[in-house]
Amino acid sequence: EVQLVESGGGLVQPGRSLKLSCAASGFTFSNYYMAWVRQAPKKGLEWVATISTSGSRTYYPDSVKGRFTISRDNAKSSLYLQMNSLKSEDTATYYCARLWSFWGPGTMVTVSS
Amino acid sequence: DVVLTQTPPTLSATIGQSVSISCRSSQSLLHSNGNTYLHWLLQRPGQSPQLLIYLVSRLESGVPNRFSGSGSGTDFTLKISGVEAEDLGVYYCVQGTHAPWTFGGGTKLELK
């Protein structure tokens, strides 16, 4: 059974950093592109980042480019999202996704002083 | 950026009724490789999104065949042939043809 479980969310002050993790199981992690998608409270979905199978290629929207970094460790079947210079508008539930078939339950990030 | 406009924003239906959701793109979603990367997701209340339809019309494994997708270019439709109670939630279209990938604003399906 495919499982994706995010962790690392929490309350953080504006301007600080946070690193999210996603533990994958039930499939050959290294064979799939992976992504992070977020959802602000009571809002729609927003794509945040995608990474290729080897990790050599990464993609971001302008809203997070230069602040967020997606990475992966295929040996550990894990996906990461390093978030720097956090803003209040980054407050959201962050989902790890194996595009687009499988999603984790999400981890909440709240950016507030 | 590609803008996906979903209509209607809210849809009220009775059990057994057939409904359709439209997703219109601000530019063609036909990729140079011949694929059209337009997919449909359902997010039930309190749950993560789940994939229903990928590449316009391909039914994801395990998804009931009352769901169907159609369209091309800039106009796409998700049809539910006989709504069931478990179908309630918010439906999103998403495109992966043009970076950055973008989602439609969502269509909330409610019981009438």
JSON list of C-alpha atoms in Angstrom, two decimals:
[
{"chain": "A", "resi": 1, "resn": "GLU", "atom": "CA", "xyz": [0.00, 0.00, 0.00]},
{"chain": "A", "resi": 2, "resn": "VAL", "atom": "CA", "xyz": [1.33, 3.39, -0.98]},
{"chain": "A", "resi": 3, "resn": "GLN", "atom": "CA", "xyz": [1.77, 5.70, 1.98]},
{"chain": "A", "resi": 4, "resn": "LEU", "atom": "CA", "xyz": [3.02, 9.26, 2.24]},
{"chain": "A", "resi": 5, "resn": "VAL", "atom": "CA", "xyz": [3.37, 10.81, 5.67]},
{"chain": "A", "resi": 6, "resn": "GLU", "atom": "CA", "xyz": [4.41, 14.42, 6.16]},
{"chain": "A", "resi": 7, "resn": "SER", "atom": "CA", "xyz": [6.00, 15.83, 9.28]},
{"chain": "A", "resi": 8, "resn": "GLY", "atom": "CA", "xyz": [7.75, 18.95, 10.48]},
{"chain": "A", "resi": 9, "resn": "GLY", "atom": "CA", "xyz": [4.91, 21.45, 10.46]},
{"chain": "A", "resi": 10, "resn": "GLY", "atom": "CA", "xyz": [4.20, 23.86, 13.28]},
{"chain": "A", "resi": 11, "resn": "LEU", "atom": "CA", "xyz": [4.11, 27.47, 14.36]},
{"chain": "A", "resi": 12, "resn": "VAL", "atom": "CA", "xyz": [6.99, 29.63, 13.17]},
{"chain": "A", "resi": 13, "resn": "GLN", "atom": "CA", "xyz": [7.68, 33.36, 13.23]},
{"chain": "A", "resi": 14, "resn": "PRO", "atom": "CA", "xyz": [7.86, 35.40, 10.04]},
{"chain": "A", "resi": 15, "resn": "GLY", "atom": "CA", "xyz": [11.33, 35.40, 8.53]},
{"chain": "A", "resi": 16, "resn": "ARG", "atom": "CA", "xyz": [12.30, 32.11, 10.15]},
{"chain": "A", "resi": 17, "resn": "SER", "atom": "CA", "xyz": [12.87, 28.72, 8.53]},
{"chain": "A", "resi": 18, "resn": "LEU", "atom": "CA", "xyz": [11.20, 25.33, 8.70]},
{"chain": "A", "resi": 19, "resn": "LYS", "atom": "CA", "xyz": [11.94, 21.98, 7.06]},
{"chain": "A", "resi": 20, "resn": "LEU", "atom": "CA", "xyz": [9.20, 19.56, 6.14]},
{"chain": "A", "resi": 21, "resn": "SER", "atom": "CA", "xyz": [9.73, 15.86, 5.57]},
{"chain": "A", "resi": 22, "resn": "CYS", "atom": "CA", "xyz": [7.69, 13.22, 3.78]},
{"chain": "A", "resi": 23, "resn": "ALA", "atom": "CA", "xyz": [8.26, 9.52, 4.40]},
{"chain": "A", "resi": 24, "resn": "ALA", "atom": "CA", "xyz": [7.21, 7.34, 1.48]},
{"chain": "A", "resi": 25, "resn": "SER", "atom": "CA", "xyz": [6.51, 3.62, 1.48]},
{"chain": "A", "resi": 26, "resn": "GLY", "atom": "CA", "xyz": [4.77, 0.99, -0.59]},
{"chain": "A", "resi": 27, "resn": "PHE", "atom": "CA", "xyz": [6.36, 1.91, -3.93]},
{"chain": "A", "resi": 28, "resn": "THR", "atom": "CA", "xyz": [9.76, 2.38, -5.53]},
{"chain": "A", "resi": 29, "resn": "PHE", "atom": "CA", "xyz": [10.31, 5.98, -4.48]},
{"chain": "A", "resi": 30, "resn": "SER", "atom": "CA", "xyz": [13.24, 6.60, -6.81]},
{"chain": "A", "resi": 31, "resn": "ASN", "atom": "CA", "xyz": [11.06, 5.92, -9.86]},
{"chain": "A", "resi": 32, "resn": "TYR", "atom": "CA", "xyz": [8.70, 8.85, -9.37]},
{"chain": "A", "resi": 33, "resn": "TYR", "atom": "CA", "xyz": [8.66, 12.60, -9.61]},
{"chain": "A", "resi": 34, "resn": "MET", "atom": "CA", "xyz": [7.40, 14.04, -6.33]},
{"chain": "A", "resi": 35, "resn": "ALA", "atom": "CA", "xyz": [5.82, 17.33, -5.38]},
{"chain": "A", "resi": 36, "resn": "TRP", "atom": "CA", "xyz": [4.67, 19.58, -2.59]},
{"chain": "A", "resi": 37, "resn": "VAL", "atom": "CA", "xyz": [1.26, 21.23, -2.83]},
{"chain": "A", "resi": 38, "resn": "ARG", "atom": "CA", "xyz": [-0.21, 23.56, -0.24]},
{"chain": "A", "resi": 39, "resn": "GLN", "atom": "CA", "xyz": [-3.66, 24.73, 0.76]},
{"chain": "A", "resi": 40, "resn": "ALA", "atom": "CA", "xyz": [-4.22, 27.88, 2.79]},
{"chain": "A", "resi": 41, "resn": "PRO", "atom": "CA", "xyz": [-7.09, 27.68, 5.30]},
{"chain": "A", "resi": 42, "resn": "LYS", "atom": "CA", "xyz": [-10.42, 27.44, 3.46]},
{"chain": "A", "resi": 43, "resn": "LYS", "atom": "CA", "xyz": [-8.68, 28.13, 0.15]},
{"chain": "A", "resi": 44, "resn": "GLY", "atom": "CA", "xyz": [-7.81, 26.16, -2.97]},
{"chain": "A", "resi": 45, "resn": "LEU", "atom": "CA", "xyz": [-4.75, 24.16, -3.90]},
{"chain": "A", "resi": 46, "resn": "GLU", "atom": "CA", "xyz": [-1.42, 25.71, -4.91]},
{"chain": "A", "resi": 47, "resn": "TRP", "atom": "CA", "xyz": [1.53, 23.84, -6.40]},
{"chain": "A", "resi": 48, "resn": "VAL", "atom": "CA", "xyz": [4.73, 24.58, -4.45]},
{"chain": "A", "resi": 49, "resn": "ALA", "atom": "CA", "xyz": [7.54, 22.46, -5.88]},
{"chain": "A", "resi": 50, "resn": "THR", "atom": "CA", "xyz": [8.39, 19.39, -7.94]},
{"chain": "A", "resi": 51, "resn": "ILE", "atom": "CA", "xyz": [11.53, 17.28, -8.09]},
{"chain": "A", "resi": 52, "resn": "SER", "atom": "CA", "xyz": [12.70, 14.77, -10.67]},
{"chain": "A", "resi": 53, "resn": "THR", "atom": "CA", "xyz": [13.46, 11.15, -9.88]},
{"chain": "A", "resi": 54, "resn": "SER", "atom": "CA", "xyz": [17.18, 11.72, -9.33]},
{"chain": "A", "resi": 55, "resn": "GLY", "atom": "CA", "xyz": [16.75, 15.11, -7.75]},
{"chain": "A", "resi": 56, "resn": "SER", "atom": "CA", "xyz": [18.75, 16.82, -10.47]},
{"chain": "A", "resi": 57, "resn": "ARG", "atom": "CA", "xyz": [15.82, 18.91, -11.63]},
{"chain": "A", "resi": 58, "resn": "THR", "atom": "CA", "xyz": [13.57, 21.05, -9.47]},
{"chain": "A", "resi": 59, "resn": "TYR", "atom": "CA", "xyz": [10.70, 23.36, -10.32]},
{"chain": "A", "resi": 60, "resn": "TYR", "atom": "CA", "xyz": [9.00, 26.15, -8.38]},
{"chain": "A", "resi": 61, "resn": "PRO", "atom": "CA", "xyz": [6.37, 28.84, -8.90]},
{"chain": "A", "resi": 62, "resn": "ASP", "atom": "CA", "xyz": [7.50, 32.44, -8.50]},
{"chain": "A", "resi": 63, "resn": "SER", "atom": "CA", "xyz": [5.71, 32.68, -5.14]},
{"chain": "A", "resi": 64, "resn": "VAL", "atom": "CA", "xyz": [8.31, 30.47, -3.45]},
{"chain": "A", "resi": 65, "resn": "LYS", "atom": "CA", "xyz": [11.29, 30.50, -5.83]},
{"chain": "A", "resi": 66, "resn": "GLY", "atom": "CA", "xyz": [14.46, 31.48, -4.01]},
{"chain": "A", "resi": 67, "resn": "ARG", "atom": "CA", "xyz": [12.91, 30.82, -0.58]},
{"chain": "A", "resi": 68, "resn": "PHE", "atom": "CA", "xyz": [11.89, 27.15, -0.77]},
{"chain": "A", "resi": 69, "resn": "THR", "atom": "CA", "xyz": [14.07, 24.18, -1.73]},
{"chain": "A", "resi": 70, "resn": "ILE", "atom": "CA", "xyz": [12.76, 20.73, -2.52]},
{"chain": "A", "resi": 71, "resn": "SER", "atom": "CA", "xyz": [15.08, 17.75, -2.16]},
{"chain": "A", "resi": 72, "resn": "ARG", "atom": "CA", "xyz": [14.94, 14.00, -1.81]},
{"chain": "A", "resi": 73, "resn": "ASP", "atom": "CA", "xyz": [16.89, 11.08, -0.41]},
{"chain": "A", "resi": 74, "resn": "ASN", "atom": "CA", "xyz": [16.07, 8.04, -2.51]},
{"chain": "A", "resi": 75, "resn": "ALA", "atom": "CA", "xyz": [17.98, 5.75, -0.15]},
{"chain": "A", "resi": 76, "resn": "LYS", "atom": "CA", "xyz": [15.63, 6.78, 2.64]},
{"chain": "A", "resi": 77, "resn": "SER", "atom": "CA", "xyz": [12.51, 7.12, 0.46]},
{"chain": "A", "resi": 78, "resn": "SER", "atom": "CA", "xyz": [12.10, 10.61, 1.78]},
{"chain": "A", "resi": 79, "resn": "LEU", "atom": "CA", "xyz": [11.12, 13.97, 0.36]},
{"chain": "A", "resi": 80, "resn": "TYR", "atom": "CA", "xyz": [11.93, 17.31, 1.93]},
{"chain": "A", "resi": 81, "resn": "LEU", "atom": "CA", "xyz": [10.94, 20.95, 1.70]},
{"chain": "A", "resi": 82, "resn": "GLN", "atom": "CA", "xyz": [13.25, 23.54, 3.18]},
{"chain": "A", "resi": 83, "resn": "MET", "atom": "CA", "xyz": [11.32, 26.77, 3.68]},
{"chain": "A", "resi": 84, "resn": "ASN", "atom": "CA", "xyz": [13.26, 29.96, 4.40]},
{"chain": "A", "resi": 85, "resn": "SER", "atom": "CA", "xyz": [12.20, 33.57, 4.92]},
{"chain": "A", "resi": 86, "resn": "LEU", "atom": "CA", "xyz": [8.69, 32.46, 5.75]},
{"chain": "A", "resi": 87, "resn": "LYS", "atom": "CA", "xyz": [5.81, 34.88, 5.32]},
{"chain": "A", "resi": 88, "resn": "SER", "atom": "CA", "xyz": [2.31, 34.92, 6.77]},
{"chain": "A", "resi": 89, "resn": "GLU", "atom": "CA", "xyz": [0.98, 34.00, 3.32]},
{"chain": "A", "resi": 90, "resn": "ASP", "atom": "CA", "xyz": [2.88, 30.71, 3.53]},
{"chain": "A", "resi": 91, "resn": "THR", "atom": "CA", "xyz": [0.44, 29.58, 6.23]},
{"chain": "A", "resi": 92, "resn": "ALA", "atom": "CA", "xyz": [-1.16, 26.44, 4.85]},
{"chain": "A", "resi": 93, "resn": "THR", "atom": "CA", "xyz": [-1.46, 22.69, 5.00]},
{"chain": "A", "resi": 94, "resn": "TYR", "atom": "CA", "xyz": [1.41, 21.23, 3.00]},
{"chain": "A", "resi": 95, "resn": "TYR", "atom": "CA", "xyz": [0.82, 17.99, 1.12]},
{"chain": "A", "resi": 96, "resn": "CYS", "atom": "CA", "xyz": [3.43, 15.63, -0.23]},
{"chain": "A", "resi": 97, "resn": "ALA", "atom": "CA", "xyz": [2.22, 14.07, -3.47]},
{"chain": "A", "resi": 98, "resn": "ARG", "atom": "CA", "xyz": [3.26, 11.41, -5.91]},
{"chain": "A", "resi": 99, "resn": "LEU", "atom": "CA", "xyz": [1.90, 13.20, -8.89]},
{"chain": "A", "resi": 100, "resn": "TRP", "atom": "CA", "xyz": [-1.00, 13.08, -8.95]},
{"chain": "A", "resi": 101, "resn": "SER", "atom": "CA", "xyz": [-2.11, 9.68, -7.73]},
{"chain": "A", "resi": 102, "resn": "PHE", "atom": "CA", "xyz": [-1.17, 9.65, -4.08]},
{"chain": "A", "resi": 103, "resn": "TRP", "atom": "CA", "xyz": [-1.23, 12.32, -1.42]},
{"chain": "A", "resi": 104, "resn": "GLY", "atom": "CA", "xyz": [-0.23, 12.41, 2.21]},
{"chain": "A", "resi": 105, "resn": "PRO", "atom": "CA", "xyz": [-2.57, 13.63, 4.96]},
{"chain": "A", "resi": 106, "resn": "GLY", "atom": "CA", "xyz": [-0.71, 16.96, 5.10]},
{"chain": "A", "resi": 107, "resn": "THR", "atom": "CA", "xyz": [1.14, 18.91, 7.76]},
{"chain": "A", "resi": 108, "resn": "MET", "atom": "CA", "xyz": [0.05, 22.35, 8.93]},
{"chain": "A", "resi": 109, "resn": "VAL", "atom": "CA", "xyz": [2.44, 25.29, 8.84]},
{"chain": "A", "resi": 110, "resn": "THR", "atom": "CA", "xyz": [1.43, 28.50, 10.60]},
{"chain": "A", "resi": 111, "resn": "VAL", "atom": "CA", "xyz": [3.58, 31.58, 10.12]},
{"chain": "A", "resi": 112, "resn": "SER", "atom": "CA", "xyz": [2.73, 34.13, 12.78]},
{"chain": "A", "resi": 113, "resn": "SER", "atom": "CA", "xyz": [4.40, 36.28, 15.40]},
{"chain": "B", "resi": 1, "resn": "ASP", "atom": "CA", "xyz": [0.62, 31.73, -15.87]},
{"chain": "B", "resi": 2, "resn": "VAL", "atom": "CA", "xyz": [-2.20, 29.50, -17.12]},
{"chain": "B", "resi": 3, "resn": "VAL", "atom": "CA", "xyz": [-5.51, 30.36, -15.48]},
{"chain": "B", "resi": 4, "resn": "LEU", "atom": "CA", "xyz": [-8.04, 27.56, -15.07]},
{"chain": "B", "resi": 5, "resn": "THR", "atom": "CA", "xyz": [-11.60, 28.76, -14.60]},
{"chain": "B", "resi": 6, "resn": "GLN", "atom": "CA", "xyz": [-14.01, 26.26, -13.13]},
{"chain": "B", "resi": 7, "resn": "THR", "atom": "CA", "xyz": [-17.77, 26.60, -13.37]},
{"chain": "B", "resi": 8, "resn": "PRO", "atom": "CA", "xyz": [-20.00, 26.50, -11.52]},
{"chain": "B", "resi": 9, "resn": "PRO", "atom": "CA", "xyz": [-18.28, 27.33, -8.22]},
{"chain": "B", "resi": 10, "resn": "THR", "atom": "CA", "xyz": [-21.04, 25.49, -6.37]},
{"chain": "B", "resi": 11, "resn": "LEU", "atom": "CA", "xyz": [-23.24, 22.67, -7.59]},
{"chain": "B", "resi": 12, "resn": "SER", "atom": "CA", "xyz": [-26.31, 21.34, -5.78]},
{"chain": "B", "resi": 13, "resn": "ALA", "atom": "CA", "xyz": [-27.44, 17.88, -6.77]},
{"chain": "B", "resi": 14, "resn": "THR", "atom": "CA", "xyz": [-29.73, 15.10, -5.66]},
{"chain": "B", "resi": 15, "resn": "ILE", "atom": "CA", "xyz": [-28.60, 11.52, -5.34]},
{"chain": "B", "resi": 16, "resn": "GLY", "atom": "CA", "xyz": [-28.76, 9.89, -8.75]},
{"chain": "B", "resi": 17, "resn": "GLN", "atom": "CA", "xyz": [-28.62, 13.15, -10.68]},
{"chain": "B", "resi": 18, "resn": "SER", "atom": "CA", "xyz": [-26.02, 13.57, -13.41]},
{"chain": "B", "resi": 19, "resn": "VAL", "atom": "CA", "xyz": [-23.89, 16.69, -13.24]},
{"chain": "B", "resi": 20, "resn": "SER", "atom": "CA", "xyz": [-21.05, 18.33, -15.16]},
{"chain": "B", "resi": 21, "resn": "ILE", "atom": "CA", "xyz": [-18.22, 20.63, -14.16]},
{"chain": "B", "resi": 22, "resn": "SER", "atom": "CA", "xyz": [-16.42, 22.83, -16.66]},
{"chain": "B", "resi": 23, "resn": "CYS", "atom": "CA", "xyz": [-12.74, 23.78, -16.61]},
{"chain": "B", "resi": 24, "resn": "ARG", "atom": "CA", "xyz": [-11.60, 26.38, -19.11]},
{"chain": "B", "resi": 25, "resn": "SER", "atom": "CA", "xyz": [-7.96, 27.23, -19.64]},
{"chain": "B", "resi": 26, "resn": "SER", "atom": "CA", "xyz": [-6.50, 30.58, -20.63]},
{"chain": "B", "resi": 27, "resn": "GLN", "atom": "CA", "xyz": [-4.33, 28.79, -23.19]},
{"chain": "B", "resi": 28, "resn": "SER", "atom": "CA", "xyz": [-4.22, 25.44, -24.91]},
{"chain": "B", "resi": 29, "resn": "LEU", "atom": "CA", "xyz": [-3.12, 22.56, -22.71]},
{"chain": "B", "resi": 30, "resn": "LEU", "atom": "CA", "xyz": [-1.92, 20.45, -25.62]},
{"chain": "B", "resi": 31, "resn": "HIS", "atom": "CA", "xyz": [1.76, 19.76, -24.96]},
{"chain": "B", "resi": 32, "resn": "SER", "atom": "CA", "xyz": [4.29, 19.59, -27.78]},
{"chain": "B", "resi": 33, "resn": "ASN", "atom": "CA", "xyz": [4.63, 15.87, -27.05]},
{"chain": "B", "resi": 34, "resn": "GLY", "atom": "CA", "xyz": [0.98, 15.31, -27.94]},
{"chain": "B", "resi": 35, "resn": "ASN", "atom": "CA", "xyz": [-0.30, 14.81, -24.41]},
{"chain": "B", "resi": 36, "resn": "THR", "atom": "CA", "xyz": [-2.77, 17.09, -22.67]},
{"chain": "B", "resi": 37, "resn": "TYR", "atom": "CA", "xyz": [-1.88, 17.31, -19.00]},
{"chain": "B", "resi": 38, "resn": "LEU", "atom": "CA", "xyz": [-5.29, 18.14, -17.56]},
{"chain": "B", "resi": 39, "resn": "HIS", "atom": "CA", "xyz": [-6.40, 16.15, -14.53]},
{"chain": "B", "resi": 40, "resn": "TRP", "atom": "CA", "xyz": [-9.32, 16.13, -12.10]},
{"chain": "B", "resi": 41, "resn": "LEU", "atom": "CA", "xyz": [-9.12, 15.77, -8.33]},
{"chain": "B", "resi": 42, "resn": "LEU", "atom": "CA", "xyz": [-11.74, 15.39, -5.59]},
{"chain": "B", "resi": 43, "resn": "GLN", "atom": "CA", "xyz": [-11.17, 16.63, -2.07]},
{"chain": "B", "resi": 44, "resn": "ARG", "atom": "CA", "xyz": [-13.74, 15.27, 0.34]},
{"chain": "B", "resi": 45, "resn": "PRO", "atom": "CA", "xyz": [-14.34, 17.25, 3.56]},
{"chain": "B", "resi": 46, "resn": "GLY", "atom": "CA", "xyz": [-11.39, 16.91, 5.90]},
{"chain": "B", "resi": 47, "resn": "GLN", "atom": "CA", "xyz": [-9.42, 14.73, 3.50]},
{"chain": "B", "resi": 48, "resn": "SER", "atom": "CA", "xyz": [-6.52, 15.02, 1.11]},
{"chain": "B", "resi": 49, "resn": "PRO", "atom": "CA", "xyz": [-7.22, 15.35, -2.60]},
{"chain": "B", "resi": 50, "resn": "GLN", "atom": "CA", "xyz": [-7.57, 12.19, -4.63]},
{"chain": "B", "resi": 51, "resn": "LEU", "atom": "CA", "xyz": [-7.03, 11.71, -8.34]},
{"chain": "B", "resi": 52, "resn": "LEU", "atom": "CA", "xyz": [-10.14, 10.87, -10.38]},
{"chain": "B", "resi": 53, "resn": "ILE", "atom": "CA", "xyz": [-9.19, 11.48, -14.00]},
{"chain": "B", "resi": 54, "resn": "TYR", "atom": "CA", "xyz": [-5.78, 12.04, -15.60]},
{"chain": "B", "resi": 55, "resn": "LEU", "atom": "CA", "xyz": [-4.79, 13.13, -19.09]},
{"chain": "B", "resi": 56, "resn": "VAL", "atom": "CA", "xyz": [-8.28, 14.52, -19.74]},
{"chain": "B", "resi": 57, "resn": "SER", "atom": "CA", "xyz": [-10.20, 11.27, -19.87]},
{"chain": "B", "resi": 58, "resn": "ARG", "atom": "CA", "xyz": [-8.30, 8.38, -18.28]},
{"chain": "B", "resi": 59, "resn": "LEU", "atom": "CA", "xyz": [-9.99, 6.94, -15.21]},
{"chain": "B", "resi": 60, "resn": "GLU", "atom": "CA", "xyz": [-7.66, 6.45, -12.25]},
{"chain": "B", "resi": 61, "resn": "SER", "atom": "CA", "xyz": [-7.54, 2.92, -10.90]},
{"chain": "B", "resi": 62, "resn": "GLY", "atom": "CA", "xyz": [-10.26, 2.27, -8.35]},
{"chain": "B", "resi": 63, "resn": "VAL", "atom": "CA", "xyz": [-12.38, 5.26, -9.34]},
{"chain": "B", "resi": 64, "resn": "PRO", "atom": "CA", "xyz": [-16.01, 4.39, -10.19]},
{"chain": "B", "resi": 65, "resn": "ASN", "atom": "CA", "xyz": [-16.88, 4.58, -13.86]},
{"chain": "B", "resi": 66, "resn": "ARG", "atom": "CA", "xyz": [-19.69, 7.05, -13.18]},
{"chain": "B", "resi": 67, "resn": "PHE", "atom": "CA", "xyz": [-16.88, 9.62, -13.45]},
{"chain": "B", "resi": 68, "resn": "SER", "atom": "CA", "xyz": [-15.78, 10.61, -16.92]},
{"chain": "B", "resi": 69, "resn": "GLY", "atom": "CA", "xyz": [-13.67, 13.35, -18.42]},
{"chain": "B", "resi": 70, "resn": "SER", "atom": "CA", "xyz": [-13.66, 14.92, -21.85]},
{"chain": "B", "resi": 71, "resn": "GLY", "atom": "CA", "xyz": [-12.41, 17.92, -23.75]},
{"chain": "B", "resi": 72, "resn": "SER", "atom": "CA", "xyz": [-9.45, 19.27, -25.64]},
{"chain": "B", "resi": 73, "resn": "GLY", "atom": "CA", "xyz": [-7.41, 22.41, -26.10]},
{"chain": "B", "resi": 74, "resn": "THR", "atom": "CA", "xyz": [-8.87, 24.87, -23.63]},
{"chain": "B", "resi": 75, "resn": "ASP", "atom": "CA", "xyz": [-12.25, 23.37, -22.70]},
{"chain": "B", "resi": 76, "resn": "PHE", "atom": "CA", "xyz": [-12.66, 20.39, -20.43]},
{"chain": "B", "resi": 77, "resn": "THR", "atom": "CA", "xyz": [-15.54, 18.73, -18.62]},
{"chain": "B", "resi": 78, "resn": "LEU", "atom": "CA", "xyz": [-15.91, 16.32, -15.73]},
{"chain": "B", "resi": 79, "resn": "LYS", "atom": "CA", "xyz": [-19.19, 14.43, -15.69]},
{"chain": "B", "resi": 80, "resn": "ILE", "atom": "CA", "xyz": [-20.66, 12.40, -12.86]},
{"chain": "B", "resi": 81, "resn": "SER", "atom": "CA", "xyz": [-23.37, 10.06, -14.14]},
{"chain": "B", "resi": 82, "resn": "GLY", "atom": "CA", "xyz": [-25.50, 9.49, -11.08]},
{"chain": "B", "resi": 83, "resn": "VAL", "atom": "CA", "xyz": [-24.21, 11.35, -8.03]},
{"chain": "B", "resi": 84, "resn": "GLU", "atom": "CA", "xyz": [-23.72, 9.29, -4.89]},
{"chain": "B", "resi": 85, "resn": "ALA", "atom": "CA", "xyz": [-23.36, 10.60, -1.35]},
{"chain": "B", "resi": 86, "resn": "GLU", "atom": "CA", "xyz": [-19.64, 9.81, -1.31]},
{"chain": "B", "resi": 87, "resn": "ASP", "atom": "CA", "xyz": [-19.09, 12.17, -4.25]},
{"chain": "B", "resi": 88, "resn": "LEU", "atom": "CA", "xyz": [-19.66, 15.27, -2.16]},
{"chain": "B", "resi": 89, "resn": "GLY", "atom": "CA", "xyz": [-16.69, 17.59, -1.79]},
{"chain": "B", "resi": 90, "resn": "VAL", "atom": "CA", "xyz": [-14.65, 20.02, -3.86]},
{"chain": "B", "resi": 91, "resn": "TYR", "atom": "CA", "xyz": [-13.52, 19.15, -7.36]},
{"chain": "B", "resi": 92, "resn": "TYR", "atom": "CA", "xyz": [-10.38, 20.68, -8.84]},
{"chain": "B", "resi": 93, "resn": "CYS", "atom": "CA", "xyz": [-8.92, 20.62, -12.30]},
{"chain": "B", "resi": 94, "resn": "VAL", "atom": "CA", "xyz": [-5.12, 20.92, -12.53]},
{"chain": "B", "resi": 95, "resn": "GLN", "atom": "CA", "xyz": [-2.84, 21.44, -15.49]},
{"chain": "B", "resi": 96, "resn": "GLY", "atom": "CA", "xyz": [0.72, 20.23, -15.88]},
{"chain": "B", "resi": 97, "resn": "THR", "atom": "CA", "xyz": [1.37, 21.30, -19.45]},
{"chain": "B", "resi": 98, "resn": "HIS", "atom": "CA", "xyz": [2.75, 24.74, -18.73]},
{"chain": "B", "resi": 99, "resn": "ALA", "atom": "CA", "xyz": [4.96, 25.80, -15.84]},
{"chain": "B", "resi": 100, "resn": "PRO", "atom": "CA", "xyz": [3.97, 26.81, -13.27]},
{"chain": "B", "resi": 101, "resn": "TRP", "atom": "CA", "xyz": [1.40, 24.08, -12.80]},
{"chain": "B", "resi": 102, "resn": "THR", "atom": "CA", "xyz": [-1.92, 25.58, -11.78]},
{"chain": "B", "resi": 103, "resn": "PHE", "atom": "CA", "xyz": [-5.22, 24.52, -10.27]},
{"chain": "B", "resi": 104, "resn": "GLY", "atom": "CA", "xyz": [-8.73, 25.65, -10.95]},
{"chain": "B", "resi": 105, "resn": "GLY", "atom": "CA", "xyz": [-10.55, 27.45, -8.18]},
{"chain": "B", "resi": 106, "resn": "GLY", "atom": "CA", "xyz": [-12.66, 24.43, -7.31]},
{"chain": "B", "resi": 107, "resn": "THR", "atom": "CA", "xyz": [-16.29, 23.39, -7.61]},
{"chain": "B", "resi": 108, "resn": "LYS", "atom": "CA", "xyz": [-18.11, 22.42, -4.45]},
{"chain": "B", "resi": 109, "resn": "LEU", "atom": "CA", "xyz": [-20.63, 19.64, -4.92]},
{"chain": "B", "resi": 110, "resn": "GLU", "atom": "CA", "xyz": [-23.41, 19.71, -2.32]},
{"chain": "B", "resi": 111, "resn": "LEU", "atom": "CA", "xyz": [-26.55, 17.73, -1.70]},
{"chain": "B", "resi": 112, "resn": "LYS", "atom": "CA", "xyz": [-29.75, 19.54, -2.65]}
]
